[in-house]
Amino acid sequence: MLIVLPLVAFAILFLLLLAGSEDDETQTFVGSFLRAAVVWGAVVTVSSELLSLIDGLTQLGVGLAWLVVIAAAGVYGLRQGQLSRGWERLRSFRPQWSAAERILVGAMAGFAGVLLVIAWISPPNNVDSLLYHMSRVVHWAQDHSLRHYATARDHQLLKPIWAETAILHLRLLWGSDRPVNLVQWFSMVGSIVGIVGLAARLGAGRAGRFLAAAFVLTIPMGILQSTSTQNDFVVAFWAVTAAYLVVRSTGSSPTTLDRVCLALTLGIGFLTKGTYYVYAPLFVVWYFLARWRQSGFRRMALEGLWMAALALALNVGFWARNVETFGGPYGTSDWLQRNLWIRFESSALPATSDMALAPEGSAHAAAGLALLDDSSPETSNSGSTEAIGSSGPLDILVDFLGRVLRTAAFNLVTPISRWNELVLSILARLPRVFNERYLDQWRNVAWNHEDTAPNPVHFALLLAAAVLTLLPRKSQPAGTARLYTLAVLGTYALIPVVIGHGPGIWGMRYQLPFFVLGGAIVGRLDSWPRLRQGTPIVAAALIVLSIPWLLLNNTRPLVGMTPWPTRIDSILTTSSAEILFASNHRLRASYAEGAALVRANGCTQVGLRIDSDDLEYTFWWLLESPQSGIHIETIYTTERLRPLIDSQFHPCAILCTICGDRQRLHGLPLAAGLDRLDVFLGPGFVPDPDG
């Protein structure tokens, strides 16, 4: 079972760091856990890039890389006695919990355990996962390299890659996609650990730490994402790790290890997703202002330079490939302008091709479902207006506040239709902020889908905790807690400004790191004597209230209730293929028949001619490629990516979703014209598509 190698490596790193920690019991455990995760994450990146250079991203190559880490860390730990000291310290970590606390811990462990089962059983079926998250993973596994390749969807190349490289390691070591959802699940667990430590550093007591853990565990968006190959929980984990290291450094000068870990955390975060540029900057500014005060400007500046160099070093390989292909580290300048920088443009709900019906007579589509099935949420931008700076200061301020309100108002959607109707009627009375296009999006929010799930209870609780923290209190100064709260609230204000479709329906998932970071603020509620006794009750209530999201995941439900609120029946009784196609069930029969035709003819070289919005990974999954020996390549791509087409690749089968009435393609005759899929089979491939 090679998949245990990364886990063994993490355990050894954790014990080594645990042995050397001088913090109190909670901080010793949390700090060692987070630092070990940072080193582990850096190993994923460095080993992937080095192995990629020699086409060594194989099961053997990755396995050997982790064996080297285990051997090096293990030998060092044994010689220095660190492993034994770390193990003894871990054994001595025996928290004295009350009976009620044991019940709460058991409930949270059971909750997380159920999510683990869902993550293990379900194949990846999120739309973005099928479009590019998993598609890039299997391309890399097939090519044994991270190098760019021809694809119909350039997101597979230009998007940051850390989460997918971690998935690649697990997939290669296991031999299939069974463990790929675990990267998000482990990120959830790591985020809980980090938030407990952060809450303690901000002044939360025991009850508050339990509340902070329950808060993070039960975030609706987090529950749904923790069982998928999305990457927002991964971003949240690296945001929490950075925040923890920054807060820890404010009280005293950070150790060299902490500085290195912070630099690596930032590098990994930037390599995970563009939204990390929303969640990291304010904490980075806080850190260097504190270091300026502690050591002076010159030392702070020098420290910043080498930390930046270390963070950037982790991104060099990814950036270099993008510069070579697209001309910039994150794609073309047009793409960046549309998606990343400050633009005053509206987000529109994209057209969908497979809208599930709301219950008959429902006045609110959030009681039904309207989500993308064969197009990406990433394409939700539309119609730019003015760039920032073209209006007066008052206009900019009004627009900014409107964007924040629109971003926040999506969190008012609940599973209760009558409540939704009431909120909608109130929003409709404010047309200058919530215009008709926004209200249409609001109606289409699905409360139990990982792309749009709101977090109403958590939003209200977090705002209340933030207000209480910011209130002046003579009896209990909370300078660090207030700075932390302002930093977290500041990240939320950046979402609708920096990210093009942040204020739109598809920006909902970008809010997950904000809610996770907010768990530490909520944990401080027990610092108020009148609230202290109620915090365990609130924690228990959060778990109970979150059960619908646990059971009724729209595309991976434990309890099936079709056609709404779930798209399929229970994953415990539904076939893997049905789970895979939950986002567009109409494709399953024809895609499966096309894959069966290819396999029946013994063809092992398969070409794809598909549109950028087609669910590419479904073909890989149905053909069990690359582990089955079937080689898949895209033979129809954009002009920019045309040089990446493998001229030596001569497929004996072509799966085509955009061929119309063609009877022959590249010299191959049409073998089957299926619903939304044509299958061309035979020898004699020619480069000319009209051959």
XYZ file of C-alpha atoms in Angstrom:
691
model
C 0.000 0.000 0.000
C 2.269 2.763 -1.286
C -0.263 5.423 -0.402
C 0.824 5.199 3.245
C 4.234 6.643 2.342
C 3.131 10.331 2.365
C 1.265 9.688 5.628
C 4.329 8.081 7.228
C 6.457 10.995 6.040
C 4.048 13.483 7.621
C 3.974 11.517 10.889
C 7.782 11.502 11.125
C 8.009 15.226 10.351
C 5.346 15.907 12.978
C 7.206 13.920 15.669
C 10.502 15.647 14.860
C 8.915 19.072 15.194
C 6.929 18.056 18.262
C 10.126 17.054 20.045
C 11.668 20.483 19.562
C 8.655 22.636 20.420
C 8.689 24.706 23.619
C 5.111 25.986 23.558
C 2.322 24.969 25.904
C 0.450 21.736 25.234
C -2.119 23.030 22.734
C 0.317 25.240 20.853
C 2.933 22.475 20.782
C 0.525 20.132 19.033
C -0.955 22.740 16.677
C 2.330 24.419 15.781
C 4.084 21.119 15.077
C 1.152 19.903 12.994
C 1.079 23.028 10.829
C 4.853 23.200 10.359
C 4.933 19.515 9.390
C 2.164 20.186 6.857
C 4.158 23.060 5.367
C 7.283 20.927 4.944
C 5.127 18.117 3.514
C 3.555 20.541 1.051
C 6.956 21.807 -0.045
C 8.085 18.217 -0.613
C 5.084 17.670 -2.903
C 6.063 20.662 -5.030
C 9.816 20.145 -5.140
C 9.610 16.398 -5.803
C 6.961 16.910 -8.506
C 9.025 19.528 -10.320
C 12.252 17.515 -10.128
C 10.633 14.254 -11.205
C 8.859 16.105 -14.017
C 12.210 17.110 -15.501
C 13.120 13.458 -16.076
C 9.613 12.190 -16.882
C 9.690 10.479 -13.498
C 6.169 11.263 -12.244
C 5.296 7.596 -12.003
C 4.250 5.367 -9.149
C 7.870 4.255 -8.774
C 9.285 7.770 -8.950
C 6.846 9.279 -6.463
C 7.186 6.287 -4.143
C 10.977 6.603 -4.144
C 10.738 10.342 -3.479
C 8.679 9.750 -0.346
C 10.977 6.917 0.734
C 13.911 9.325 0.519
C 12.070 11.820 2.738
C 11.148 9.083 5.229
C 14.689 7.721 5.307
C 16.345 11.133 5.694
C 13.963 12.383 8.383
C 13.913 8.998 10.129
C 17.689 8.616 10.302
C 18.082 12.172 11.577
C 15.342 11.656 14.150
C 16.799 8.400 15.431
C 20.349 9.731 15.689
C 19.273 12.871 17.494
C 16.713 11.104 19.637
C 14.011 13.394 18.281
C 11.648 10.625 17.250
C 11.566 9.039 20.685
C 11.156 12.417 22.401
C 8.401 13.391 19.997
C 6.645 10.078 20.534
C 6.825 10.412 24.327
C 5.504 13.933 24.123
C 2.618 12.775 21.943
C 1.797 9.956 24.373
C 1.766 12.434 27.234
C -0.744 14.615 25.415
C -3.857 13.521 27.307
C -6.446 16.274 27.497
C -8.704 16.165 30.518
C -12.128 16.425 28.921
C -15.415 16.432 30.773
C -18.161 13.999 29.837
C -19.944 16.693 27.803
C -16.718 17.548 25.994
C -16.111 13.889 25.171
C -19.583 13.687 23.659
C -18.920 16.816 21.601
C -15.558 15.492 20.396
C -17.181 12.164 19.539
C -19.923 13.924 17.570
C -17.368 15.975 15.613
C -15.222 12.917 14.948
C -18.284 11.022 13.728
C -19.270 13.957 11.527
C -15.806 14.082 9.971
C -15.839 10.286 9.628
C -19.045 10.369 7.610
C -17.495 12.963 5.310
C -14.477 10.692 4.903
C -16.756 7.848 3.791
C -18.467 10.107 1.248
C -15.093 11.308 -0.052
C -13.825 7.738 -0.397
C -16.909 6.294 -2.094
C -17.591 9.097 -4.565
C -15.664 9.564 -7.805
C -14.935 13.231 -8.614
C -18.110 14.762 -10.043
C -17.855 18.503 -9.545
C -18.105 20.343 -12.863
C -14.736 22.089 -12.518
C -13.174 18.791 -11.452
C -14.414 17.106 -14.617
C -13.408 20.064 -16.775
C -9.875 20.622 -15.537
C -8.972 19.675 -11.928
C -8.907 15.941 -12.604
C -8.270 16.207 -16.341
C -4.875 17.786 -15.692
C -4.046 15.135 -13.075
C -4.554 12.228 -15.474
C -2.684 14.037 -18.262
C 0.288 14.433 -15.920
C 0.023 10.802 -14.833
C 0.000 9.706 -18.472
C 2.868 11.987 -19.507
C 4.894 11.328 -16.322
C 5.498 15.073 -16.327
C 3.935 18.455 -15.526
C 4.786 19.804 -18.975
C 2.049 21.486 -20.966
C 0.007 19.502 -23.467
C -2.692 20.107 -26.043
C -6.104 20.594 -24.476
C -9.454 22.080 -25.390
C -9.537 23.957 -22.076
C -6.507 26.056 -21.205
C -7.530 26.223 -17.510
C -5.849 22.827 -17.273
C -2.531 24.534 -17.974
C -2.642 28.079 -16.651
C -4.387 27.612 -13.273
C -2.199 27.157 -10.147
C -1.384 23.524 -9.522
C -0.512 22.634 -5.904
C -3.777 20.908 -4.948
C -3.713 18.845 -8.129
C -0.073 17.843 -7.655
C -0.987 16.553 -4.192
C -3.889 14.663 -5.784
C -1.470 13.310 -8.402
C 0.780 11.837 -5.711
C -2.119 10.049 -4.034
C -3.512 8.827 -7.344
C -0.189 7.483 -8.565
C 0.535 5.696 -5.310
C -2.962 4.151 -5.142
C -3.293 3.388 -8.855
C -6.698 4.996 -9.474
C -8.752 8.032 -8.468
C -10.194 6.454 -5.307
C -8.264 8.699 -2.834
C -8.333 11.963 -4.797
C -11.045 13.634 -2.686
C -8.910 13.196 0.428
C -6.766 16.270 -0.258
C -9.755 18.481 0.501
C -10.813 16.292 3.450
C -7.364 16.461 5.019
C -7.371 20.223 4.417
C -10.599 20.437 6.405
C -9.061 18.483 9.300
C -5.899 20.600 9.153
C -7.963 23.800 9.130
C -9.772 22.696 12.288
C -6.465 22.009 14.025
C -5.081 25.380 12.968
C -8.181 27.304 14.011
C -8.153 25.715 17.454
C -4.587 26.972 17.889
C -5.470 30.404 16.539
C -8.488 30.686 18.832
C -6.278 29.838 21.803
C -3.737 32.489 20.801
C -6.530 35.061 20.521
C -7.677 34.339 24.061
C -10.322 31.637 23.692
C -10.705 29.221 26.574
C -11.435 25.500 26.383
C -15.111 25.970 25.555
C -14.227 28.526 22.911
C -11.782 26.145 21.239
C -14.455 23.488 20.984
C -16.803 26.076 19.497
C -14.148 27.162 16.976
C -13.637 23.538 15.895
C -17.380 22.922 15.550
C -17.782 26.166 13.616
C -15.201 25.199 10.978
C -16.400 21.593 10.736
C -20.007 22.610 10.069
C -19.607 25.418 7.508
C -22.118 24.313 4.821
C -19.814 25.151 1.916
C -17.017 23.366 3.717
C -19.076 20.236 4.359
C -19.891 19.969 0.675
C -16.399 20.792 -0.589
C -14.559 18.494 1.829
C -15.610 15.466 -0.238
C -14.595 16.798 -3.662
C -11.542 17.785 -5.678
C -12.320 21.482 -5.534
C -9.498 23.467 -3.938
C -11.066 26.139 -1.736
C -10.542 24.164 1.473
C -6.906 23.735 0.470
C -6.667 27.529 0.130
C -8.366 27.853 3.513
C -5.809 25.566 5.140
C -2.832 27.508 3.808
C -4.553 30.766 4.822
C -5.031 29.438 8.359
C -1.406 28.273 8.507
C -0.124 31.676 7.414
C -2.421 33.448 9.879
C -1.249 31.206 12.719
C 2.419 31.892 11.993
C 1.768 35.633 11.723
C -0.211 35.822 14.970
C 2.448 33.744 16.717
C 5.135 36.191 15.588
C 3.389 39.273 16.960
C 4.201 38.460 20.587
C 7.895 37.771 20.091
C 10.452 37.502 17.325
C 9.743 34.448 15.176
C 12.246 31.632 14.991
C 14.122 30.927 11.779
C 11.975 27.815 11.341
C 8.801 29.886 11.570
C 10.102 32.395 9.022
C 10.976 29.612 6.618
C 7.595 27.964 7.181
C 5.757 31.234 6.588
C 7.640 31.802 3.334
C 6.907 28.244 2.198
C 3.251 28.603 3.208
C 2.877 31.725 1.092
C 4.581 30.046 -1.849
C 2.343 26.986 -1.620
C -0.749 29.148 -1.187
C 0.030 31.172 -4.307
C 0.646 27.875 -6.112
C -2.784 26.586 -5.039
C -5.258 29.179 -6.293
C -5.481 32.805 -7.345
C -7.834 33.554 -4.441
C -4.892 33.183 -2.066
C -3.901 36.653 -3.257
C -7.040 37.821 -1.443
C -6.381 36.009 1.836
C -2.606 36.402 2.257
C -1.697 40.105 1.685
C -3.240 41.633 4.819
C -1.551 39.065 7.041
C 1.738 39.606 5.233
C 1.478 43.361 5.835
C 0.692 42.702 9.503
C 3.705 40.404 9.815
C 6.214 42.823 8.321
C 4.886 45.804 10.267
C 5.420 43.768 13.422
C 8.905 42.773 12.272
C 9.729 46.422 11.501
C 8.803 47.303 15.061
C 10.785 44.360 16.471
C 13.998 44.559 14.456
C 14.055 47.761 12.436
C 13.439 48.511 8.785
C 16.724 47.196 7.360
C 16.513 43.751 8.936
C 12.810 43.566 8.100
C 13.522 44.397 4.442
C 16.320 41.832 4.148
C 14.127 39.226 5.777
C 11.330 40.062 3.364
C 13.623 39.636 0.371
C 14.827 36.142 1.236
C 11.338 35.039 2.300
C 9.915 36.312 -0.987
C 12.650 34.509 -2.897
C 11.837 31.253 -1.098
C 8.117 31.643 -1.739
C 8.677 32.475 -5.394
C 11.058 29.546 -5.851
C 8.190 27.107 -5.340
C 6.312 28.776 -8.195
C 9.147 29.021 -10.710
C 8.400 25.787 -12.567
C 4.685 26.549 -12.918
C 5.311 30.146 -13.964
C 7.997 29.176 -16.463
C 5.669 26.763 -18.256
C 2.940 29.410 -18.427
C 5.307 32.105 -19.670
C 6.521 29.794 -22.407
C 2.991 28.891 -23.512
C 0.901 31.984 -22.748
C 3.389 34.794 -22.282
C 2.662 35.364 -18.584
C 2.831 33.471 -15.269
C -0.967 33.275 -15.008
C -1.923 33.310 -18.667
C -2.430 36.086 -21.161
C -2.850 39.703 -20.111
C -6.460 39.676 -21.362
C -7.296 36.727 -19.114
C -5.763 38.413 -16.086
C -7.626 41.627 -16.792
C -10.929 39.771 -16.992
C -10.473 37.677 -13.878
C -8.009 38.964 -11.321
C -7.636 42.718 -11.030
C -9.983 45.459 -9.921
C -12.716 45.733 -12.521
C -16.161 47.250 -12.082
C -18.135 44.734 -14.066
C -21.285 42.756 -13.418
C -21.512 39.010 -13.024
C -24.216 37.305 -14.968
C -25.726 33.889 -14.506
C -24.477 31.810 -17.442
C -26.818 29.814 -19.538
C -27.227 26.214 -18.435
C -28.112 23.154 -20.396
C -29.600 20.860 -17.798
C -31.637 22.756 -15.276
C -33.237 20.606 -12.630
C -36.832 21.551 -11.950
C -37.917 23.240 -8.754
C -40.766 21.619 -6.824
C -44.125 22.370 -8.357
C -45.490 25.668 -7.138
C -42.285 26.774 -5.435
C -41.874 30.533 -5.360
C -38.131 30.274 -4.988
C -35.687 28.402 -7.163
C -33.376 27.900 -4.200
C -35.936 25.281 -3.213
C -35.093 23.688 -6.538
C -31.887 23.828 -8.518
C -30.396 25.698 -11.417
C -26.738 24.927 -11.896
C -24.231 24.500 -14.664
C -24.071 21.043 -16.145
C -21.856 21.230 -19.176
C -20.376 24.679 -18.886
C -18.001 26.024 -16.287
C -18.745 28.397 -13.439
C -15.500 30.039 -14.393
C -17.168 31.575 -17.438
C -19.612 33.662 -15.448
C -18.156 37.074 -16.236
C -19.975 39.253 -18.650
C -20.049 42.799 -19.855
C -17.422 45.099 -18.401
C -18.227 48.676 -17.606
C -15.727 51.119 -16.166
C -12.375 50.353 -14.633
C -11.596 51.733 -11.215
C -10.417 55.304 -11.336
C -12.832 56.383 -14.070
C -15.388 57.517 -11.483
C -15.243 59.913 -8.565
C -14.291 58.785 -5.021
C -17.920 58.776 -3.860
C -19.014 56.673 -6.838
C -16.202 54.209 -6.170
C -17.162 53.967 -2.494
C -20.842 53.417 -3.302
C -19.968 50.787 -5.892
C -17.622 49.074 -3.434
C -20.252 48.917 -0.695
C -22.791 47.606 -3.183
C -20.398 44.842 -4.226
C -19.798 43.811 -0.611
C -23.533 43.753 0.080
C -24.207 41.651 -3.003
C -21.448 39.253 -2.005
C -22.840 38.960 1.510
C -26.522 38.690 0.570
C -26.050 35.282 -1.064
C -25.453 33.955 2.446
C -29.062 34.736 3.346
C -30.387 31.797 1.305
C -31.510 28.870 3.480
C -33.277 25.532 2.882
C -36.485 27.192 4.147
C -38.556 28.491 1.221
C -40.698 30.908 3.227
C -37.618 32.581 4.654
C -36.129 32.866 1.186
C -39.287 34.471 -0.169
C -39.236 37.023 2.657
C -35.568 37.910 2.086
C -36.099 38.127 -1.666
C -38.978 40.558 -1.200
C -36.762 42.771 0.974
C -33.862 42.713 -1.483
C -36.221 43.601 -4.326
C -37.009 46.866 -2.520
C -33.392 47.958 -2.978
C -33.053 47.920 -6.787
C -30.031 50.230 -6.824
C -28.038 47.566 -4.982
C -29.847 44.363 -5.954
C -30.924 44.694 -9.568
C -33.008 42.149 -11.436
C -30.013 40.285 -12.776
C -28.682 39.822 -9.238
C -32.087 38.695 -7.990
C -32.183 36.091 -10.773
C -28.878 34.737 -9.520
C -30.116 34.815 -5.933
C -33.144 32.757 -6.934
C -30.827 30.165 -8.485
C -28.632 29.623 -5.442
C -28.701 25.941 -4.489
C -28.230 25.692 -0.735
C -26.674 22.209 -0.903
C -24.352 22.451 -3.904
C -20.612 23.005 -3.366
C -20.424 25.797 -5.956
C -23.169 27.976 -4.479
C -23.914 26.859 -0.905
C -24.574 29.819 1.417
C -23.594 29.812 5.088
C -26.422 31.742 6.786
C -26.038 30.698 10.438
C -22.256 30.864 10.314
C -22.391 34.274 8.639
C -24.606 35.717 11.367
C -22.555 34.125 14.161
C -19.270 35.337 12.691
C -20.497 38.910 12.260
C -21.808 38.957 15.834
C -18.516 37.628 17.187
C -16.575 40.178 15.122
C -18.648 43.067 16.494
C -18.160 41.859 20.070
C -14.412 41.504 19.543
C -14.106 45.015 18.136
C -16.050 46.557 21.027
C -13.770 48.293 23.573
C -13.420 46.345 26.841
C -11.424 47.756 29.761
C -11.517 44.492 31.670
C -9.895 42.422 28.928
C -7.683 44.112 26.310
C -7.705 42.239 23.017
C -5.337 44.092 20.711
C -4.161 41.036 18.772
C -7.701 39.679 18.519
C -8.943 42.990 17.132
C -6.153 43.165 14.573
C -6.893 39.600 13.541
C -10.609 40.390 13.220
C -9.917 43.458 11.087
C -7.593 41.419 8.859
C -10.225 38.698 8.357
C -12.975 41.221 7.628
C -10.588 42.956 5.246
C -10.142 39.764 3.246
C -13.903 39.583 2.787
C -13.968 43.127 1.460
C -11.338 42.183 -1.125
C -13.330 39.288 -2.606
C -15.785 41.362 -4.682
C -13.109 43.869 -5.680
C -10.138 41.777 -6.728
C -11.922 38.734 -8.185
C -13.901 39.429 -11.350
C -16.923 37.261 -10.499
C -16.450 37.419 -6.721
C -19.813 39.167 -6.158
C -21.637 36.682 -8.415
C -23.223 33.337 -7.768
C -20.066 31.439 -8.723
C -18.004 33.487 -6.277
C -19.701 31.838 -3.312
C -17.073 29.131 -2.985
C -14.332 31.763 -2.738
C -15.771 32.789 0.649
C -14.899 29.473 2.312
C -11.432 30.584 3.583
C -13.054 33.666 5.131
C -15.450 31.536 7.148
C -12.677 29.162 8.183
C -10.486 32.045 9.378
C -13.527 33.442 11.165
C -13.727 30.349 13.333
C -11.014 31.759 15.595
C -13.072 34.927 16.122
C -16.171 32.897 16.989
C -14.100 30.855 19.444
C -13.456 34.014 21.452
C -17.117 34.262 22.416
C -16.304 32.392 25.621
C -14.192 35.372 26.741
C -17.500 37.051 27.588
C -18.619 35.698 30.980
C -22.306 35.854 30.090
C -21.710 33.828 26.913
C -19.235 31.290 28.287
C -21.803 28.839 29.576
C -23.661 28.827 26.278
C -20.727 28.097 23.952
C -20.966 24.272 24.245
C -24.664 24.516 23.429
C -23.907 26.648 20.362
C -21.290 24.123 19.234
C -23.747 21.254 19.583
C -26.453 23.264 17.808
C -24.133 23.912 14.858
C -23.569 20.175 14.436
C -27.290 19.414 14.566
C -28.213 22.232 12.198
C -25.620 21.044 9.668
C -27.012 17.533 9.289
C -28.995 18.419 6.101
C -25.756 19.395 4.332
C -24.102 16.204 5.567
C -26.891 13.949 4.285
C -28.244 15.855 1.278
C -25.189 16.860 -0.725
C -26.698 17.723 -4.092
C -24.349 15.524 -6.137
C -22.984 13.119 -3.482
C -25.900 12.442 -1.109
C -26.044 9.868 1.642
C -29.826 10.175 1.481
C -31.201 10.455 -2.037
C -34.244 12.666 -2.671
C -34.476 13.144 -6.417
C -35.029 15.343 -8.375
C -34.581 17.810 -5.526
C -32.777 18.400 -3.244
C -30.426 15.719 -4.633
C -29.660 14.911 -8.245
C -29.062 11.219 -7.658
C -30.012 8.565 -5.146
C -27.787 7.678 -2.218
C -24.145 7.077 -3.062
C -24.436 3.911 -0.954
C -26.764 2.362 -3.536
C -25.882 4.261 -6.728
C -23.296 3.071 -9.233
C -20.036 4.989 -9.530
C -20.892 5.954 -13.123
C -24.166 7.556 -12.006
C -22.328 9.483 -9.298
C -19.729 10.608 -11.841
C -22.406 12.037 -14.148
C -24.537 13.593 -11.413
C -23.974 17.061 -12.900
C -25.283 15.961 -16.305
C -26.967 12.556 -16.215
C -28.047 12.769 -19.876
C -24.478 12.209 -21.026
C -23.903 8.985 -19.114
C -25.466 6.466 -21.487
C -23.877 7.780 -24.685
C -20.449 8.375 -23.145
C -20.452 4.902 -21.592
C -21.512 3.329 -24.890
C -18.771 5.218 -26.739
C -16.129 4.063 -24.242
C -17.392 0.477 -24.476
C -17.059 0.611 -28.282
C -13.443 1.730 -27.993
C -12.573 -1.019 -25.537
C -14.421 -3.693 -27.514
C -12.307 -2.843 -30.567
C -9.098 -3.146 -28.572
C -8.047 0.405 -29.392
C -5.447 1.862 -27.012
C -4.826 5.215 -28.771
C -7.817 7.548 -28.349
C -8.087 11.093 -29.667
C -10.446 13.713 -28.269
C -12.127 16.392 -30.322
C -14.227 18.151 -27.727
C -15.361 21.631 -26.782
C -13.810 23.569 -23.907
C -16.976 23.088 -21.840
C -17.159 19.309 -22.276
C -16.515 17.157 -19.218
C -13.212 15.719 -20.396
C -12.380 13.675 -17.315
C -15.444 11.470 -17.809
C -13.765 9.916 -20.867
C -10.602 9.158 -18.901
C -12.657 7.634 -16.086
C -14.778 5.448 -18.377
C -11.683 4.206 -20.208
C -9.797 3.805 -16.908
C -6.927 5.723 -18.446
C -4.013 5.876 -18.065
C -3.796 2.841 -15.752
C -5.625 0.644 -18.320
C -2.927 1.301 -20.928
C -5.238 3.441 -23.065
C -3.468 6.626 -24.190
C -5.637 9.735 -24.649
C -4.682 12.973 -26.374
C -6.586 16.053 -27.447
C -6.265 16.486 -31.211
C -8.344 19.666 -31.549
C -7.229 22.706 -29.577
C -6.800 26.487 -29.747
C -4.375 28.181 -32.090
C -2.097 29.103 -29.193
C -1.844 25.477 -28.043
C -1.563 23.945 -31.505
C 2.255 23.539 -31.225
C 1.641 21.227 -28.252
C -0.235 18.635 -30.334
C 1.770 15.406 -30.517
C 2.426 14.885 -34.229
C 3.486 11.269 -33.568
C 0.136 10.383 -31.992
C -2.050 8.397 -34.432
C -5.282 7.372 -32.728
C -7.376 4.399 -33.774
C -10.445 5.988 -32.179
C -11.676 9.558 -31.920
C -14.361 10.669 -29.473
C -15.970 13.815 -30.825
C -18.637 16.067 -29.322
C -18.501 18.801 -31.988
C -18.500 16.909 -35.297
C -22.025 17.555 -36.515
C -22.925 15.271 -39.439
C -19.400 14.162 -40.315
C -19.090 10.596 -41.609
C -15.301 10.535 -41.511
C -12.724 12.322 -39.360
C -8.957 12.196 -39.873
C -9.431 9.197 -42.110
C -11.450 7.256 -39.512
C -15.047 6.267 -40.389
C -17.986 7.027 -38.128
C -18.709 3.930 -36.045
C -21.531 5.332 -33.906
C -23.496 8.552 -33.788
C -24.670 8.824 -30.195
C -26.407 11.559 -28.246
C -23.855 14.411 -28.048
C -21.021 12.060 -28.993
C -19.695 10.622 -32.242
C -17.280 7.710 -32.223
C -14.864 7.286 -35.129
C -13.021 3.963 -35.258
C -10.469 2.311 -37.478
C -6.903 2.384 -38.802
C -5.396 4.903 -41.185
C -5.346 8.115 -39.155
C -4.302 11.142 -41.224
C -3.504 14.620 -39.866
C -6.038 16.272 -42.197
C -9.350 16.470 -40.245
C -11.309 16.178 -43.521
C -9.498 12.993 -44.478
